[in-house]
Short mmCIF file of C-alpha atoms in Angstrom, two decimals:
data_model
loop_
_atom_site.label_atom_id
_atom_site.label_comp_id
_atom_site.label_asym_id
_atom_site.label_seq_id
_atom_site.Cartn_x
_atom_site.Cartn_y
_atom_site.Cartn_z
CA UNK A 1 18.64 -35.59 0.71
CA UNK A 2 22.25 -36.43 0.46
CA UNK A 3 24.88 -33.84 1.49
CA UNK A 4 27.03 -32.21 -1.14
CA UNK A 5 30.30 -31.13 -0.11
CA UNK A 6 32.81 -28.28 -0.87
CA UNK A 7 36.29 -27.06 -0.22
CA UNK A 8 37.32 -23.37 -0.23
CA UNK A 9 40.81 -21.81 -0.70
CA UNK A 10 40.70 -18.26 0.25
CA UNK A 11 43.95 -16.55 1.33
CA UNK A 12 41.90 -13.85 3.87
CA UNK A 13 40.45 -15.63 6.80
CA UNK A 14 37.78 -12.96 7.20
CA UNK A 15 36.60 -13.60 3.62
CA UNK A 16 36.82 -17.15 4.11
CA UNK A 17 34.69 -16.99 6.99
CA UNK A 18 32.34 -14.66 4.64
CA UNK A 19 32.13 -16.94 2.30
CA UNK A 20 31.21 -19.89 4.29
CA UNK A 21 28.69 -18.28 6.44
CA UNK A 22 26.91 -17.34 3.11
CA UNK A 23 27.08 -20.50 1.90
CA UNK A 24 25.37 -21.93 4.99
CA UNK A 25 22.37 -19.69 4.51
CA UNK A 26 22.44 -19.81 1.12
CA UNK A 27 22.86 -23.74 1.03
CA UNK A 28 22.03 -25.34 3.99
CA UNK A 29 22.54 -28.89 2.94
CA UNK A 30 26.13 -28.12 1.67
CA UNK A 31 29.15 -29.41 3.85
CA UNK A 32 32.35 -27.51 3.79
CA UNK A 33 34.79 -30.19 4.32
CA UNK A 34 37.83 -27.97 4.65
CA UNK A 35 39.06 -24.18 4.33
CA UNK A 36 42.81 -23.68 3.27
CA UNK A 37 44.69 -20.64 2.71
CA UNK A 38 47.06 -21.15 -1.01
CA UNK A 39 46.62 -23.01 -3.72
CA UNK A 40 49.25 -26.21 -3.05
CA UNK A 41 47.22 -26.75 -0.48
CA UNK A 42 44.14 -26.35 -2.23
CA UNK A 43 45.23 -29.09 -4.40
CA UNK A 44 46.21 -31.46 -1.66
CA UNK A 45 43.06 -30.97 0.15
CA UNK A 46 40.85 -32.10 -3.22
CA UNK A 47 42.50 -35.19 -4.13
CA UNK A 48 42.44 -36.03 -0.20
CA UNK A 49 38.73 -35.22 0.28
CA UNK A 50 37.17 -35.28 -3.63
CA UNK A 51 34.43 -32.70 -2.86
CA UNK A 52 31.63 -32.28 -5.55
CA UNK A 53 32.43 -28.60 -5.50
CA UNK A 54 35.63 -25.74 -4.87
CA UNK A 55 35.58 -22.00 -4.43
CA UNK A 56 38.73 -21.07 -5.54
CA UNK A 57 40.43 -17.68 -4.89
CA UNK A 58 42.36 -16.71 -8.17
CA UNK A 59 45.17 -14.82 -6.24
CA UNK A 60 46.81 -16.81 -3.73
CA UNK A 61 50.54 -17.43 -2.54
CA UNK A 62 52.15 -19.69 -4.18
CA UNK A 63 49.76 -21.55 -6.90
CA UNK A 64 47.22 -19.09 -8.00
CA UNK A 65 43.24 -20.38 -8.13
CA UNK A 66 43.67 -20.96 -11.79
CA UNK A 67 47.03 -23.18 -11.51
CA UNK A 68 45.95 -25.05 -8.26
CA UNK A 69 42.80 -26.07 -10.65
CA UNK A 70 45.31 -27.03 -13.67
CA UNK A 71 47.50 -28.90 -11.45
CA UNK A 72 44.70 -30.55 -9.69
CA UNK A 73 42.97 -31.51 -13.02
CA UNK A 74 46.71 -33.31 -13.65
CA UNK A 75 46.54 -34.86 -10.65
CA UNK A 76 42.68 -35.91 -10.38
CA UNK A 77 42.81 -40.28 -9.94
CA UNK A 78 40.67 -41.88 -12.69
CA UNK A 79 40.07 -44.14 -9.85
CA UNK A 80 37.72 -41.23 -8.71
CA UNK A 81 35.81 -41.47 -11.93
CA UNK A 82 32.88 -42.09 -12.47
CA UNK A 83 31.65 -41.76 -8.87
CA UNK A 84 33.31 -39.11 -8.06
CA UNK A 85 33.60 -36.90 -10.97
CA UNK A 86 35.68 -33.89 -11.21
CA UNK A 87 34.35 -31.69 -8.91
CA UNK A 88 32.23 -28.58 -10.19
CA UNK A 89 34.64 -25.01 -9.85
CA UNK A 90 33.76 -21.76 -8.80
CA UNK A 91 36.95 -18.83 -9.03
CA UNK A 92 36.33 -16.15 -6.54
CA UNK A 93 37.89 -12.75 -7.65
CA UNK A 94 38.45 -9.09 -6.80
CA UNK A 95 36.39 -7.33 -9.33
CA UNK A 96 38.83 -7.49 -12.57
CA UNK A 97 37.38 -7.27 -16.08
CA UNK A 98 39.74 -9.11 -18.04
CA UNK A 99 38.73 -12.35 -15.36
CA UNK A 100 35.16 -11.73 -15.60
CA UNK A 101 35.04 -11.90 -19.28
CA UNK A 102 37.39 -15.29 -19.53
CA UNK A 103 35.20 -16.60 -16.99
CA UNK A 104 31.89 -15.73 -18.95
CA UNK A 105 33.74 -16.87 -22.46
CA UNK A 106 34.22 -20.34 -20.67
CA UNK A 107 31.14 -20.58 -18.52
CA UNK A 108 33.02 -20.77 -15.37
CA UNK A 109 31.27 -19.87 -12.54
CA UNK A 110 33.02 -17.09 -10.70
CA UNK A 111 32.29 -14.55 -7.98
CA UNK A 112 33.60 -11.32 -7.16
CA UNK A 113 34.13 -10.01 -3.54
CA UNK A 114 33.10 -9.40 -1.69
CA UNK A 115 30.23 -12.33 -2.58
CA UNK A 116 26.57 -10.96 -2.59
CA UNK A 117 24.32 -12.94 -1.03
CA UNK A 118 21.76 -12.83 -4.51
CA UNK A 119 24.52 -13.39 -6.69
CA UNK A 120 25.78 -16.61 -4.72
CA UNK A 121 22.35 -17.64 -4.75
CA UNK A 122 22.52 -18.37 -9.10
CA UNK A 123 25.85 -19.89 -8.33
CA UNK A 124 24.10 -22.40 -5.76
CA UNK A 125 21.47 -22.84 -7.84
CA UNK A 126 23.74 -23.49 -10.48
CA UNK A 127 25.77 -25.84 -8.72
CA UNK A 128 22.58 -27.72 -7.70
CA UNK A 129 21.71 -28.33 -11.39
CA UNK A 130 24.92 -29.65 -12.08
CA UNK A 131 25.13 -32.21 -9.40
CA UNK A 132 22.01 -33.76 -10.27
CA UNK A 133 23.02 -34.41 -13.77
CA UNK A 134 24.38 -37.81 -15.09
CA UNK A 135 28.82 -37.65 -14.13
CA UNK A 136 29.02 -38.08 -18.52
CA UNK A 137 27.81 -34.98 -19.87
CA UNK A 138 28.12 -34.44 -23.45
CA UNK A 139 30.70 -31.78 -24.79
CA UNK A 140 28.03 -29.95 -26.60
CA UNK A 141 26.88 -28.42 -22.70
CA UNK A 142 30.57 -26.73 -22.20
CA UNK A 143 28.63 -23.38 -23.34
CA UNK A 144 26.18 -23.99 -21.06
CA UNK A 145 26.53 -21.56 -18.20
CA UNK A 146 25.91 -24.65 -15.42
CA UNK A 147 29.59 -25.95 -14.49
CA UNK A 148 30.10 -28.74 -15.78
CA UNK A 149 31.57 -31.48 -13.48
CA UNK A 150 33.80 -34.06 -16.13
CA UNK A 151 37.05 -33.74 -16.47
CA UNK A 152 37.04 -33.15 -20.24
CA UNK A 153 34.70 -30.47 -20.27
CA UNK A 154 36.84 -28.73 -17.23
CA UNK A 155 40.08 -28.76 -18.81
CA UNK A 156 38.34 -27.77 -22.02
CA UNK A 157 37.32 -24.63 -19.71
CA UNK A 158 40.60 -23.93 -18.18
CA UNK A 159 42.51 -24.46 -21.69
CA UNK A 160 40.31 -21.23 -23.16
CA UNK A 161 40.87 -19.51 -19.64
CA UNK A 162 44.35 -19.90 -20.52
CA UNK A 163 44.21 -18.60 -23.92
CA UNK A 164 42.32 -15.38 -23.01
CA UNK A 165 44.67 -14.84 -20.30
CA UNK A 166 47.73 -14.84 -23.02
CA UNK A 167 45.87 -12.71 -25.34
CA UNK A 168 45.38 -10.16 -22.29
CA UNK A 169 48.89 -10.41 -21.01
CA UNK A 170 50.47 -11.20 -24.61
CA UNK A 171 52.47 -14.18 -22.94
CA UNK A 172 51.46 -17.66 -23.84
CA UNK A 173 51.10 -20.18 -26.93
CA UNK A 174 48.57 -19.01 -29.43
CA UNK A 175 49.19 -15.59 -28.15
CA UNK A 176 48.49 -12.43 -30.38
CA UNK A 177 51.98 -11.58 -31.00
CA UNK A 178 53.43 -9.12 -29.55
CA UNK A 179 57.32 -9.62 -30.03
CA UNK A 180 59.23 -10.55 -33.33
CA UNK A 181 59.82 -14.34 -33.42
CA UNK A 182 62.72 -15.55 -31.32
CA UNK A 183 65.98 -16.48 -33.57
CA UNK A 184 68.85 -16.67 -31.37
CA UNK A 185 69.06 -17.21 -27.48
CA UNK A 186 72.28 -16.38 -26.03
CA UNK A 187 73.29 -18.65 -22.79
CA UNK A 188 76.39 -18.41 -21.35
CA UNK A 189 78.29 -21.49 -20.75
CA UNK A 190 81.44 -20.55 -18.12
CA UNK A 191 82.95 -17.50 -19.50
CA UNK A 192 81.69 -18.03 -22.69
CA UNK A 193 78.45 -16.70 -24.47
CA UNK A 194 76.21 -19.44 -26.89
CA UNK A 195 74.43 -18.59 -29.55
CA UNK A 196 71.95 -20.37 -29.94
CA UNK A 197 69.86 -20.63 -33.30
CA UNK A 198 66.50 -21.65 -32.50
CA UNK A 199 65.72 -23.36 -35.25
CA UNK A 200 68.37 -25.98 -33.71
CA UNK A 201 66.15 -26.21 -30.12
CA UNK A 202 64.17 -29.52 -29.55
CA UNK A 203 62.95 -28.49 -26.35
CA UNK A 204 62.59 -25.89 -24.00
CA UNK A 205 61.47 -27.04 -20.17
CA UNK A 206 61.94 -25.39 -16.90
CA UNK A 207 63.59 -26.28 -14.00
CA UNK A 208 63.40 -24.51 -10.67
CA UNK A 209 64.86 -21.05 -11.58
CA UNK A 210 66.48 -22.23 -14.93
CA UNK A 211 64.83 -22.68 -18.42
CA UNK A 212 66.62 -26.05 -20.25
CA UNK A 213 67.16 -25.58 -23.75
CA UNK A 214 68.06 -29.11 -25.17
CA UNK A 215 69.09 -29.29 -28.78
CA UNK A 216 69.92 -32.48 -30.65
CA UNK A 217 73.66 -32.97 -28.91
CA UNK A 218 73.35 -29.53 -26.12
CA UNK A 219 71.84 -28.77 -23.17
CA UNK A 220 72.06 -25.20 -22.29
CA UNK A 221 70.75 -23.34 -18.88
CA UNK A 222 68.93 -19.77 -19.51
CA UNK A 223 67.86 -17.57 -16.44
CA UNK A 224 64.60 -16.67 -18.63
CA UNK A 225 61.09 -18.04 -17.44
CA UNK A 226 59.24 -19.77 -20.15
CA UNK A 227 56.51 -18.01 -20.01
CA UNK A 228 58.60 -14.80 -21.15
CA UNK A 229 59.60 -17.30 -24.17
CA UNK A 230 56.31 -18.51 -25.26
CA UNK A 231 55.15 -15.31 -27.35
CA UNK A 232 58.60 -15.38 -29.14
CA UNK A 233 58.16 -18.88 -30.48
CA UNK A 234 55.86 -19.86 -33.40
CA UNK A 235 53.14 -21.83 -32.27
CA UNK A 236 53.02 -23.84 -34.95
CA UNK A 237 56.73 -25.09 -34.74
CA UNK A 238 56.47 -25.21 -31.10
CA UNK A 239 53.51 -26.97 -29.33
CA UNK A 240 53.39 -26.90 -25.46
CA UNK A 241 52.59 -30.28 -24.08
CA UNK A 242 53.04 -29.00 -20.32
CA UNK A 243 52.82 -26.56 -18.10
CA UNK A 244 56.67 -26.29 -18.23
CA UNK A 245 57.37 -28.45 -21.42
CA UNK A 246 57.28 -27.04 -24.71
CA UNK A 247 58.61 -29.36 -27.91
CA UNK A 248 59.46 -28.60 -31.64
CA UNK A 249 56.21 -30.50 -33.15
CA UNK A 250 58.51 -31.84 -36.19
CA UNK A 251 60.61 -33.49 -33.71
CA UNK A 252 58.16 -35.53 -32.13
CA UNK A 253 58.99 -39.52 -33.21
CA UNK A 254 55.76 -41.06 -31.06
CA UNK A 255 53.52 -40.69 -28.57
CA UNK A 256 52.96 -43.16 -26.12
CA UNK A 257 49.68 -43.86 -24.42
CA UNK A 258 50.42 -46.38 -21.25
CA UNK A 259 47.76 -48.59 -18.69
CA UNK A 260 46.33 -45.54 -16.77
CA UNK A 261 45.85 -43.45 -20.32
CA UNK A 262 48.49 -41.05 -19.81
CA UNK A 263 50.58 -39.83 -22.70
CA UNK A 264 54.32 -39.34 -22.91
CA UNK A 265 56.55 -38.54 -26.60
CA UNK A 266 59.60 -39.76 -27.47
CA UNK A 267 61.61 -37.42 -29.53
CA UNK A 268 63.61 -38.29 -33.02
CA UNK A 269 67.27 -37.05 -31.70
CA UNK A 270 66.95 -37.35 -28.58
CA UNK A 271 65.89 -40.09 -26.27
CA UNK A 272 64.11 -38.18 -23.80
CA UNK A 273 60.87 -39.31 -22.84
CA UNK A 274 58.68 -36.21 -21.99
CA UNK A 275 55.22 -36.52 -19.93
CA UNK A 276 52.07 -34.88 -21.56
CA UNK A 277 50.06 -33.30 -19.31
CA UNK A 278 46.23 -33.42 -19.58
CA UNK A 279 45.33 -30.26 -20.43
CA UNK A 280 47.67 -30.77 -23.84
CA UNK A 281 46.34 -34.24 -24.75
CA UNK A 282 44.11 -33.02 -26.85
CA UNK A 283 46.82 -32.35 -29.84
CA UNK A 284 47.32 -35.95 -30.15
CA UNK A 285 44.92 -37.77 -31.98
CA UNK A 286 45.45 -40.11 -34.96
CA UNK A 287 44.50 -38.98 -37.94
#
């Protein structure tokens, strides 16, 4: 029987331990490759060692489970395909509703801690079901409670995880409103004070502690995460095509598709060229 293989990012050592004693009784014939403790780590760990399967703690330092698992999705070589598919995910969480029902909305596995032996047991059987079937599943099993292991169907996941978690935290594009729509930022340039209309923004990306705001012939520096933005702007105007990117849609001249399949646009006024990640792909298709 060949050995399937995991990697688990847990933040508590004693849980960690937990969890991979479980797993060994639960699942002999699965090899944990490698524990780590936060999520950049997590990340490094997957693309290093591709294992068909990661227990992921949501709350870690640094990169949380659920942006360790967007980032890695970014990251995750085609060259792995179709061998080694995406591997299969499983969040591990203190008990929190709001997580539990995303995680049932999007059939991702999860499990809550401390992990019950009879409840890990579905997950492994779970996870057993999904390794045996073909690395191309259609898109019609996302709603099937067995993780799916593509790519696609993972970041099809994680985009609704995403979307519930801005409808619970009212941050996020395609939020449920909760503030009036942005009009004017106000960014102070020396000892002066910008207003800025928004209807005159192109772009809004972050950088380190600062949020760019790049009009057709400005570039102004705002102390304000994007994510405090998002819920201000009007999704339709504004379309996020990164974690940290977010473009007026009308301003978009082309996208570019290049060898490996990624996708960058090139805006009208500007000539930035601006990387789309993979979870935002989707939005460009010819019509």
């Amino acid at each position: 029987m060949t050995v399937a293989t995991a990697l688990i990012a847990e933040d508590e050592p004693l849980l960690a331990m937990a969890l991979q004693a479980e797993l060994a009784r639960a699942w002999p014939g699965l090899q944990v490759l490698r524990t780590v403790g936060d999520g950049a780590s997590a990340v490094r760990a997957a693309l290093e060692l591709a294992p068909q399967v990661l227990f992921f703690d949501i709350r870690m330092p640094g990169l949380s489970g659920l942006d360790a698992a967007l980032e890695l999705a970014e990251l995750w070589p085609p060259a792995h395909a179709p061998h080694q598919p995406f591997p299969a995910l499983v969040f591990v969480t203190a008990y929190d509703q709001y997580a539990v029902q995303a995680f049932e909305a999007q059939a991702m596995d999860y499990l809550l801690k401390p992990v019950q032996a009879a409840r890990l047991q579905k997950t492994v059987s779970k996870l057993q079901q999904a390794l045996i079937k073909p690395a191309h599943t259609a898109p019609e099993t996302i709603a099937n409670p067995v993780p799916d292991a593509t790519l696609d169907a993972t970041l099809h996941q994680l985009r609704g995880l995403l979307e519930h978690s801005a409808r619970v935290t009212g941050s996020g594009m395609g939020a449920t409103p909760a503030l009036p729509r942005l009009q004017v930022l106000q960014a102070s340039v020396g000892q002066q004070i910008h207003m800025v209309s928004v209807s005159e923004v192109l772009v809004f990306e972050a950088a380190d502690k600062y949020l760019r705001v790049l009009t057709a012939d400005r570039e102004y520096l705002l102390r304000t995460p994007l994510k405090d933005l998002l819920n201000q702007l009007d999704p339709d105007e504004f379309w996020q095509i990164h974690r940290g990117t977010v473009v007026r849609a009308s301003a978009i001249a082309f996208v570019h598709r290049d060898e490996a399949g990624k996708l960058s646009l090139t805006l009208r006024e500007r000539h930035d060229k601006l990387p789309v990640s993979r979870l935002y792909a989707h939005r460009f298709k010819a019509m």
